[in-house]
mmCIF file of C-alpha atoms in Angstrom:
data_model
loop_
_atom_site.group_PDB
_atom_site.id
_atom_site.type_symbol
_atom_site.label_atom_id
_atom_site.label_comp_id
_atom_site.label_asym_id
_atom_site.label_seq_id
_atom_site.Cartn_x
_atom_site.Cartn_y
_atom_site.Cartn_z
ATOM 1 C CA MET A 26 3.001 -65.100 30.539
ATOM 2 C CA SER A 27 6.366 -64.345 29.019
ATOM 3 C CA VAL A 28 9.394 -65.189 31.164
ATOM 4 C CA HIS A 29 11.674 -62.258 31.941
ATOM 5 C CA PRO A 30 15.114 -62.676 30.281
ATOM 6 C CA LEU A 31 16.752 -62.368 33.709
ATOM 7 C CA TYR A 32 15.442 -65.816 34.654
ATOM 8 C CA GLU A 33 15.594 -67.357 31.199
ATOM 9 C CA PHE A 34 19.306 -66.709 30.733
ATOM 10 C CA GLU A 35 20.723 -66.957 34.235
ATOM 11 C CA SER A 36 21.632 -70.615 33.781
ATOM 12 C CA LEU A 37 23.031 -69.984 30.277
ATOM 13 C CA TYR A 38 25.112 -66.915 31.041
ATOM 14 C CA ASP A 39 28.772 -67.576 30.262
ATOM 15 C CA GLY A 40 30.245 -64.093 30.581
ATOM 16 C CA PRO A 41 32.839 -62.980 33.148
ATOM 17 C CA LYS A 42 31.985 -63.172 36.858
ATOM 18 C CA PRO A 43 32.148 -60.597 38.355
ATOM 19 C CA GLY A 44 31.516 -58.371 35.370
ATOM 20 C CA GLY A 45 29.287 -58.768 32.381
ATOM 21 C CA VAL A 46 28.618 -57.834 28.791
ATOM 22 C CA ILE A 47 26.870 -54.844 27.300
ATOM 23 C CA HIS A 48 25.622 -54.442 23.733
ATOM 24 C CA VAL A 49 27.670 -51.773 21.912
ATOM 25 C CA MET A 50 25.047 -50.790 19.368
ATOM 26 C CA ASN A 51 27.045 -48.662 16.940
ATOM 27 C CA VAL A 52 30.099 -50.872 16.372
ATOM 28 C CA ALA A 53 30.287 -53.065 13.286
ATOM 29 C CA ALA A 54 33.950 -54.094 13.221
ATOM 30 C CA VAL A 55 37.142 -53.971 15.269
ATOM 31 C CA PRO A 56 40.772 -54.870 14.407
ATOM 32 C CA GLU A 57 41.598 -58.563 14.245
ATOM 33 C CA ALA A 58 43.817 -58.100 17.281
ATOM 34 C CA GLY A 59 40.724 -57.024 19.211
ATOM 35 C CA ALA A 60 39.544 -53.810 20.821
ATOM 36 C CA ARG A 61 40.645 -53.594 24.412
ATOM 37 C CA ILE A 62 40.157 -50.307 26.270
ATOM 38 C CA GLY A 63 41.826 -50.102 29.644
ATOM 39 C CA GLU A 64 42.289 -53.234 31.742
ATOM 40 C CA HIS A 65 38.699 -54.405 32.062
ATOM 41 C CA PHE A 66 36.867 -53.619 28.806
ATOM 42 C CA THR A 67 37.058 -55.581 25.535
ATOM 43 C CA ILE A 68 34.809 -55.215 22.492
ATOM 44 C CA ARG A 69 34.124 -58.503 20.690
ATOM 45 C CA ARG A 70 31.467 -60.192 18.591
ATOM 46 C CA ALA A 71 28.486 -61.372 20.627
ATOM 47 C CA SER A 72 28.044 -65.094 21.241
ATOM 48 C CA ASP A 73 24.864 -66.884 20.169
ATOM 49 C CA VAL A 74 23.617 -66.892 23.777
ATOM 50 C CA GLU A 75 24.284 -63.150 24.096
ATOM 51 C CA VAL A 76 22.515 -62.379 20.815
ATOM 52 C CA ARG A 77 19.504 -64.357 21.970
ATOM 53 C CA ALA A 78 19.508 -62.474 25.280
ATOM 54 C CA ILE A 79 19.727 -59.091 23.543
ATOM 55 C CA ARG A 80 16.798 -60.002 21.285
ATOM 56 C CA ARG A 81 14.688 -61.130 24.240
ATOM 57 C CA LEU A 82 15.499 -57.969 26.183
ATOM 58 C CA HIS A 83 14.430 -55.877 23.188
ATOM 59 C CA GLU A 84 11.208 -57.874 22.961
ATOM 60 C CA TRP A 85 10.541 -57.549 26.695
ATOM 61 C CA HIS A 86 10.867 -53.761 26.494
ATOM 62 C CA GLY A 87 8.685 -53.458 23.401
ATOM 63 C CA LEU A 88 11.480 -52.503 20.985
ATOM 64 C CA PHE A 89 11.381 -53.202 17.241
ATOM 65 C CA VAL A 90 7.771 -54.406 17.288
ATOM 66 C CA GLY A 91 6.145 -51.910 14.939
ATOM 67 C CA GLY A 92 5.758 -48.207 14.270
ATOM 68 C CA PHE A 93 8.229 -45.492 13.335
ATOM 69 C CA GLY A 94 11.740 -46.131 14.580
ATOM 70 C CA SER A 95 11.105 -49.866 14.807
ATOM 71 C CA ARG A 96 13.570 -51.208 12.247
ATOM 72 C CA ASN A 97 16.015 -53.555 13.905
ATOM 73 C CA PRO A 98 19.280 -52.082 12.569
ATOM 74 C CA PHE A 99 21.256 -55.097 13.760
ATOM 75 C CA GLU A 100 19.396 -57.555 11.522
ATOM 76 C CA THR A 101 18.270 -55.422 8.564
ATOM 77 C CA LYS A 102 19.622 -52.857 6.166
ATOM 78 C CA VAL A 103 17.831 -49.887 4.642
ATOM 79 C CA GLU A 104 18.212 -48.236 1.258
ATOM 80 C CA ARG A 105 17.074 -44.669 0.707
ATOM 81 C CA HIS A 106 15.552 -43.827 -2.674
ATOM 82 C CA ALA A 107 15.643 -40.244 -3.910
ATOM 83 C CA PRO A 108 12.205 -38.780 -4.674
ATOM 84 C CA GLU A 109 11.122 -38.730 -8.320
ATOM 85 C CA ALA A 110 9.667 -35.270 -7.881
ATOM 86 C CA GLN A 111 8.923 -32.773 -5.151
ATOM 87 C CA LYS A 112 5.361 -33.058 -3.887
ATOM 88 C CA GLY A 113 4.149 -29.645 -2.830
ATOM 89 C CA PRO A 114 6.336 -28.067 -0.150
ATOM 90 C CA LEU A 115 7.719 -31.467 0.913
ATOM 91 C CA ILE A 116 10.439 -33.588 -0.647
ATOM 92 C CA ILE A 117 9.381 -37.158 0.020
ATOM 93 C CA ALA A 118 11.918 -39.950 -0.223
ATOM 94 C CA SER A 119 11.171 -43.643 0.051
ATOM 95 C CA TYR A 120 13.008 -46.340 1.959
ATOM 96 C CA THR A 121 13.355 -50.069 1.406
ATOM 97 C CA THR A 122 14.201 -52.387 4.282
ATOM 98 C CA GLU A 123 15.800 -55.762 3.682
ATOM 99 C CA ARG A 124 16.395 -58.507 6.238
ATOM 100 C CA LEU A 125 19.984 -59.699 6.452
ATOM 101 C CA PRO A 126 21.065 -63.356 6.624
ATOM 102 C CA SER A 127 22.015 -64.350 10.159
ATOM 103 C CA ASP A 128 25.734 -64.405 9.301
ATOM 104 C CA ASP A 129 25.528 -60.684 8.494
ATOM 105 C CA HIS A 130 23.783 -59.610 11.702
ATOM 106 C CA VAL A 131 25.653 -56.874 13.565
ATOM 107 C CA TYR A 132 25.865 -57.725 17.255
ATOM 108 C CA TRP A 133 28.981 -56.641 19.152
ATOM 109 C CA VAL A 134 29.356 -56.513 22.898
ATOM 110 C CA ALA A 135 31.795 -55.088 25.411
ATOM 111 C CA GLU A 136 32.925 -57.678 27.908
ATOM 112 C CA HIS A 137 33.936 -56.079 31.189
ATOM 113 C CA THR A 138 35.356 -57.534 34.368
ATOM 114 C CA SER A 139 34.387 -54.792 36.781
ATOM 115 C CA VAL A 140 31.309 -54.447 38.967
ATOM 116 C CA GLY A 141 31.521 -50.715 39.568
ATOM 117 C CA VAL A 142 31.105 -47.746 37.274
ATOM 118 C CA ASP A 143 34.185 -48.504 35.140
ATOM 119 C CA VAL A 144 32.170 -49.577 32.113
ATOM 120 C CA TYR A 145 30.373 -46.248 32.042
ATOM 121 C CA GLN A 146 33.610 -44.349 32.498
ATOM 122 C CA VAL A 147 34.743 -45.928 29.227
ATOM 123 C CA GLN A 148 31.598 -44.624 27.558
ATOM 124 C CA TRP A 149 31.987 -41.155 29.077
ATOM 125 C CA ALA A 150 35.593 -40.976 27.883
ATOM 126 C CA SER A 151 34.582 -42.178 24.406
ATOM 127 C CA ALA A 152 32.114 -39.263 24.217
ATOM 128 C CA LEU A 153 35.156 -36.973 23.926
ATOM 129 C CA THR A 154 36.259 -38.701 20.707
ATOM 130 C CA PRO A 155 34.662 -39.247 17.277
ATOM 131 C CA TRP A 156 33.850 -42.807 18.436
ATOM 132 C CA LEU A 157 31.220 -42.452 21.125
ATOM 133 C CA LEU A 158 30.275 -45.987 22.185
ATOM 134 C CA GLU A 159 26.491 -46.373 22.352
ATOM 135 C CA PHE A 160 25.286 -48.885 24.950
ATOM 136 C CA GLY A 161 22.059 -50.860 24.760
ATOM 137 C CA ALA A 162 21.070 -54.124 26.438
ATOM 138 C CA SER A 163 23.281 -55.378 29.240
ATOM 139 C CA MET A 164 23.849 -58.547 31.264
ATOM 140 C CA ARG A 165 25.984 -58.187 34.344
ATOM 141 C CA TRP A 166 26.962 -60.517 37.138
ATOM 142 C CA HIS A 167 27.787 -59.579 40.699
ATOM 143 C CA GLN A 168 26.188 -62.028 43.130
ATOM 144 C CA SER A 169 23.554 -62.957 40.562
ATOM 145 C CA LEU A 170 22.697 -62.091 36.986
ATOM 146 C CA GLY A 171 21.063 -58.769 36.174
ATOM 147 C CA CYS A 172 19.655 -57.682 32.828
ATOM 148 C CA GLY A 173 18.559 -54.324 31.528
ATOM 149 C CA VAL A 174 18.129 -52.068 28.510
ATOM 150 C CA HIS A 175 18.852 -48.362 28.071
ATOM 151 C CA GLU A 176 15.514 -47.875 26.302
ATOM 152 C CA ASP A 177 15.904 -44.205 25.370
ATOM 153 C CA ASP A 178 19.313 -44.863 23.847
ATOM 154 C CA VAL A 179 18.077 -47.875 21.872
ATOM 155 C CA ARG A 180 15.096 -45.925 20.534
ATOM 156 C CA ARG A 181 17.323 -42.971 19.599
ATOM 157 C CA PHE A 182 19.755 -45.252 17.759
ATOM 158 C CA ALA A 183 16.904 -47.085 16.014
ATOM 159 C CA GLY A 184 15.346 -43.793 14.903
ATOM 160 C CA PHE A 185 18.703 -42.624 13.558
ATOM 161 C CA ALA A 186 19.239 -45.948 11.792
ATOM 162 C CA ASP A 187 15.824 -45.683 10.107
ATOM 163 C CA LEU A 188 17.170 -42.761 8.082
ATOM 164 C CA GLU A 189 20.825 -43.713 7.889
ATOM 165 C CA PRO A 190 21.768 -46.724 5.732
ATOM 166 C CA GLU A 191 25.061 -47.261 7.587
ATOM 167 C CA PRO A 192 24.695 -46.180 11.228
ATOM 168 C CA PHE A 193 27.724 -48.125 12.452
ATOM 169 C CA VAL A 194 31.376 -47.262 13.008
ATOM 170 C CA ARG A 195 34.387 -49.463 12.310
ATOM 171 C CA LEU A 196 37.073 -49.094 14.899
ATOM 172 C CA ASP A 197 40.572 -49.285 13.429
ATOM 173 C CA THR A 198 43.839 -49.446 15.350
ATOM 174 C CA ALA A 199 44.192 -45.651 15.433
ATOM 175 C CA ALA A 200 40.697 -45.284 16.907
ATOM 176 C CA ILE A 201 41.405 -47.913 19.587
ATOM 177 C CA ASP A 202 44.689 -46.177 20.456
ATOM 178 C CA GLU A 203 42.937 -42.819 20.831
ATOM 179 C CA LEU A 204 40.135 -44.322 22.918
ATOM 180 C CA ASN A 205 42.730 -45.834 25.240
ATOM 181 C CA ASP A 206 44.635 -42.563 25.483
ATOM 182 C CA VAL A 207 41.507 -40.565 26.322
ATOM 183 C CA PHE A 208 40.274 -43.180 28.804
ATOM 184 C CA SER A 209 43.650 -43.142 30.576
ATOM 185 C CA LYS A 210 43.494 -39.347 30.866
ATOM 186 C CA TRP A 211 39.883 -39.572 32.056
ATOM 187 C CA ARG A 212 40.871 -41.885 34.907
ATOM 188 C CA GLN A 213 43.577 -39.437 35.980
ATOM 189 C CA HIS A 214 41.501 -36.276 35.511
ATOM 190 C CA ASP A 215 40.873 -34.055 38.534
ATOM 191 C CA HIS A 216 37.138 -33.373 38.396
ATOM 192 C CA ALA A 217 37.525 -30.950 41.300
ATOM 193 C CA LEU A 218 39.525 -28.712 38.956
ATOM 194 C CA VAL A 219 37.112 -28.955 36.006
ATOM 195 C CA ASP A 220 34.140 -31.258 36.438
ATOM 196 C CA LEU A 221 33.692 -33.325 33.295
ATOM 197 C CA GLU A 222 31.564 -36.201 34.558
ATOM 198 C CA SER A 223 28.449 -34.072 35.024
ATOM 199 C CA PRO A 224 28.541 -32.315 31.611
ATOM 200 C CA VAL A 225 29.351 -35.546 29.762
ATOM 201 C CA ARG A 226 26.464 -37.390 31.407
ATOM 202 C CA LYS A 227 24.154 -34.465 30.618
ATOM 203 C CA TYR A 228 25.454 -34.416 27.056
ATOM 204 C CA LEU A 229 24.506 -38.067 26.553
ATOM 205 C CA ARG A 230 21.006 -37.431 27.864
ATOM 206 C CA ILE A 231 20.557 -34.305 25.732
ATOM 207 C CA ARG A 232 21.787 -36.215 22.689
ATOM 208 C CA ALA A 233 18.982 -38.745 23.211
ATOM 209 C CA LEU A 234 16.237 -36.100 23.145
ATOM 210 C CA PRO A 235 13.887 -36.515 20.148
ATOM 211 C CA ASN A 236 13.564 -32.760 19.511
ATOM 212 C CA LEU A 237 16.356 -30.986 17.590
ATOM 213 C CA GLU A 238 15.623 -27.553 19.064
ATOM 214 C CA LEU A 239 15.835 -28.851 22.627
ATOM 215 C CA ARG A 240 19.122 -30.536 21.783
ATOM 216 C CA VAL A 241 20.565 -27.277 20.416
ATOM 217 C CA LEU A 242 19.519 -25.385 23.543
ATOM 218 C CA GLY A 243 20.998 -28.132 25.720
ATOM 219 C CA TYR A 244 24.323 -28.138 23.875
ATOM 220 C CA PHE A 245 24.565 -24.363 24.163
ATOM 221 C CA ALA A 246 23.750 -24.490 27.878
ATOM 222 C CA LEU A 247 26.575 -26.977 28.486
ATOM 223 C CA LEU A 248 28.968 -24.965 26.326
ATOM 224 C CA GLU A 249 28.184 -21.818 28.312
ATOM 225 C CA SER A 250 28.633 -23.685 31.609
ATOM 226 C CA LEU A 251 32.138 -24.749 30.596
ATOM 227 C CA ILE A 252 33.680 -21.542 29.252
ATOM 228 C CA THR A 253 31.572 -18.528 30.307
ATOM 229 C CA HIS A 254 30.898 -16.708 33.548
ATOM 230 C CA LYS A 255 27.889 -14.653 34.565
ATOM 231 C CA PRO A 256 28.241 -11.394 32.625
ATOM 232 C CA ASP A 257 28.393 -7.979 34.236
ATOM 233 C CA PRO A 258 25.179 -6.258 33.007
ATOM 234 C CA LYS A 259 27.064 -2.938 32.996
ATOM 235 C CA ASP A 260 29.778 -4.244 30.661
ATOM 236 C CA PRO A 261 28.530 -5.066 27.114
ATOM 237 C CA THR A 262 31.831 -6.806 26.296
ATOM 238 C CA GLU A 263 30.916 -9.513 28.823
ATOM 239 C CA SER A 264 27.719 -10.682 27.121
ATOM 240 C CA LEU A 265 27.402 -14.441 26.745
ATOM 241 C CA MET A 266 27.463 -14.102 22.969
ATOM 242 C CA ARG A 267 30.748 -12.174 23.029
ATOM 243 C CA GLN A 268 32.262 -14.613 25.511
ATOM 244 C CA ILE A 269 31.258 -17.649 23.456
ATOM 245 C CA ARG A 270 32.482 -16.124 20.200
ATOM 246 C CA SER A 271 35.865 -14.900 21.405
ATOM 247 C CA LYS A 272 36.666 -17.961 23.500
ATOM 248 C CA MET A 273 35.668 -20.468 20.804
ATOM 249 C CA LEU A 274 37.880 -18.683 18.269
ATOM 250 C CA LEU A 275 40.746 -18.888 20.741
ATOM 251 C CA LEU A 276 40.187 -22.556 21.559
ATOM 252 C CA ASP A 277 39.880 -23.646 17.934
ATOM 253 C CA ASP A 278 43.642 -23.226 17.507
ATOM 254 C CA ARG A 279 44.222 -25.749 20.305
ATOM 255 C CA PHE A 280 41.653 -28.423 19.428
ATOM 256 C CA GLU A 281 42.808 -31.888 18.395
ATOM 257 C CA ARG A 282 40.532 -31.470 15.375
ATOM 258 C CA LYS A 283 39.779 -27.941 14.241
ATOM 259 C CA LEU A 284 36.122 -27.055 13.761
ATOM 260 C CA ASP A 285 34.970 -27.439 10.159
ATOM 261 C CA TYR A 286 33.530 -24.014 9.365
ATOM 262 C CA GLU A 287 33.657 -24.912 5.676
ATOM 263 C CA ASN A 288 30.962 -27.552 6.266
ATOM 264 C CA LEU A 289 28.580 -24.638 6.673
ATOM 265 C CA THR A 290 28.671 -21.926 3.997
ATOM 266 C CA PRO A 291 32.239 -22.026 2.589
ATOM 267 C CA GLY A 292 34.167 -18.817 3.009
ATOM 268 C CA THR A 293 32.102 -17.523 5.927
ATOM 269 C CA ALA A 294 34.246 -15.994 8.663
ATOM 270 C CA PRO A 295 34.177 -17.926 11.965
ATOM 271 C CA THR A 296 33.055 -14.749 13.761
ATOM 272 C CA LYS A 297 29.992 -14.538 11.536
ATOM 273 C CA VAL A 298 29.236 -18.237 12.089
ATOM 274 C CA TRP A 299 29.198 -17.813 15.878
ATOM 275 C CA ASN A 300 27.076 -14.678 15.591
ATOM 276 C CA ALA A 301 24.579 -16.678 13.532
ATOM 277 C CA LEU A 302 24.646 -19.645 15.896
ATOM 278 C CA TYR A 303 23.983 -17.469 18.893
ATOM 279 C CA GLU A 304 21.175 -15.687 17.039
ATOM 280 C CA TYR A 305 19.619 -19.116 16.393
ATOM 281 C CA ARG A 306 20.081 -20.070 20.045
ATOM 282 C CA SER A 307 18.410 -16.827 21.178
ATOM 283 C CA ASN A 308 15.490 -17.393 18.817
ATOM 284 C CA LEU A 309 14.930 -20.847 20.290
ATOM 285 C CA ALA A 310 15.223 -19.614 23.872
ATOM 286 C CA HIS A 311 12.714 -16.793 23.323
ATOM 287 C CA GLY A 312 10.261 -18.630 21.077
ATOM 288 C CA SER A 313 11.076 -16.641 17.935
ATOM 289 C CA VAL A 314 10.932 -18.114 14.426
ATOM 290 C CA SER A 315 14.306 -18.790 12.797
ATOM 291 C CA ASP A 316 14.487 -18.054 9.052
ATOM 292 C CA PHE A 317 17.488 -19.854 7.581
ATOM 293 C CA GLN A 318 17.067 -17.867 4.369
ATOM 294 C CA SER A 319 17.592 -14.577 6.225
ATOM 295 C CA LYS A 320 20.829 -12.642 6.083
ATOM 296 C CA GLU A 321 21.577 -13.421 9.738
ATOM 297 C CA LEU A 322 21.185 -17.204 9.552
ATOM 298 C CA ARG A 323 21.831 -18.030 5.904
ATOM 299 C CA CYS A 324 25.406 -19.161 6.531
ATOM 300 C CA LEU A 325 24.186 -22.004 8.779
ATOM 301 C CA LEU A 326 22.273 -23.590 5.856
ATOM 302 C CA THR A 327 19.861 -25.752 7.916
ATOM 303 C CA PRO A 328 18.905 -26.460 11.548
ATOM 304 C CA GLY A 329 20.553 -29.880 11.222
ATOM 305 C CA LYS A 330 23.849 -28.359 10.092
ATOM 306 C CA ALA A 331 23.720 -25.851 12.949
ATOM 307 C CA GLU A 332 23.005 -28.581 15.503
ATOM 308 C CA THR A 333 25.900 -30.747 14.300
ATOM 309 C CA PHE A 334 28.315 -27.819 14.447
ATOM 310 C CA VAL A 335 27.346 -26.865 18.017
ATOM 311 C CA GLN A 336 27.475 -30.517 19.094
ATOM 312 C CA VAL A 337 30.988 -30.980 17.699
ATOM 313 C CA ALA A 338 32.087 -27.672 19.253
ATOM 314 C CA LEU A 339 30.809 -28.795 22.667
ATOM 315 C CA VAL A 340 32.601 -32.152 22.425
ATOM 316 C CA SER A 341 35.800 -30.343 21.375
ATOM 317 C CA VAL A 342 35.634 -28.075 24.436
ATOM 318 C CA MET A 343 35.049 -31.039 26.776
ATOM 319 C CA ARG A 344 37.996 -32.841 25.170
ATOM 320 C CA GLN A 345 40.164 -29.737 25.656
ATOM 321 C CA ALA A 346 39.105 -29.605 29.304
ATOM 322 C CA LEU A 347 40.520 -33.117 29.619
ATOM 323 C CA GLU A 348 43.757 -32.128 27.887
ATOM 324 C CA GLU A 349 44.214 -28.682 29.473
ATOM 325 C CA PRO A 350 41.927 -28.335 32.492
ATOM 326 C CA LYS A 351 43.726 -25.293 33.914
ATOM 327 C CA LEU A 352 43.314 -23.456 30.611
ATOM 328 C CA ILE A 353 39.551 -24.081 30.564
ATOM 329 C CA ARG A 354 39.195 -23.117 34.231
ATOM 330 C CA ASN A 355 41.085 -19.855 33.644
ATOM 331 C CA LEU A 356 39.267 -19.162 30.377
ATOM 332 C CA LYS A 357 35.903 -19.491 32.120
ATOM 333 C CA ALA A 358 36.885 -16.829 34.633
ATOM 334 C CA CYS A 359 38.195 -14.241 32.171
#
């Protein structure tokens, strides 16, 4: 019988006590000076012992052992080949996977010296930036060693990496500075004024869902919970669609990064984009078919483009709630 990694690595563990290390799946490089976020969280290259532990934890949980979504993105690379010709209604591309030499394996961990929830607060804060830190296998020490894997997150990242040749981010000095700034504000944020912990945690779970349509509905539900109130059925100007549209147009002028409407159909007015997005959301909620060639939805181009736009919009609103919580609280009520 295979020995659980908890027992195999307890005597070899050389991380901080109390504290631990957690595999940051989507990081491939950090500045030479290092990547420290807050007082207790440092991203660094994994040691040989930590890499071995991560591999064994993946094996124990049945990850990367065959089937779709099984490519180990930390030890292989994938190349996508354009299809020679369209085959019927489908455009079929091919992929080639190549194993990397051990020196090129991509294993980075976050070393943390806290035993509470601090490590996850760093992740929650990072979700409000373009550099969401994705956590996988972990080894933590309090009174004894504990090991675990966020299986859904690892499978989601592996599935994404199957279709994306370069699924990693490289954190430069500017990114580290912004992560520290946002984390500092997160630690000082009054969640009684505008609760951000609950929507961010829900956002991470929705993001891991395998179904695009469910993700879109989830993002819209969180967006509505942050900036809309229950409409008065006697007042058509209070419909959720009108609230979302008018408030998102207002907020876009205050976002750290303005929404990229041009990434959809260039030249389309933002009002029309939000009308189309809410039409798509309503179709999903009521089980109707969405035709992206129709006049109403054409500006969105594809379901994937629509999902990405709503996801970025949601993150932007959560970030603004961190920066200006009173504004978001007052906007929700009006």
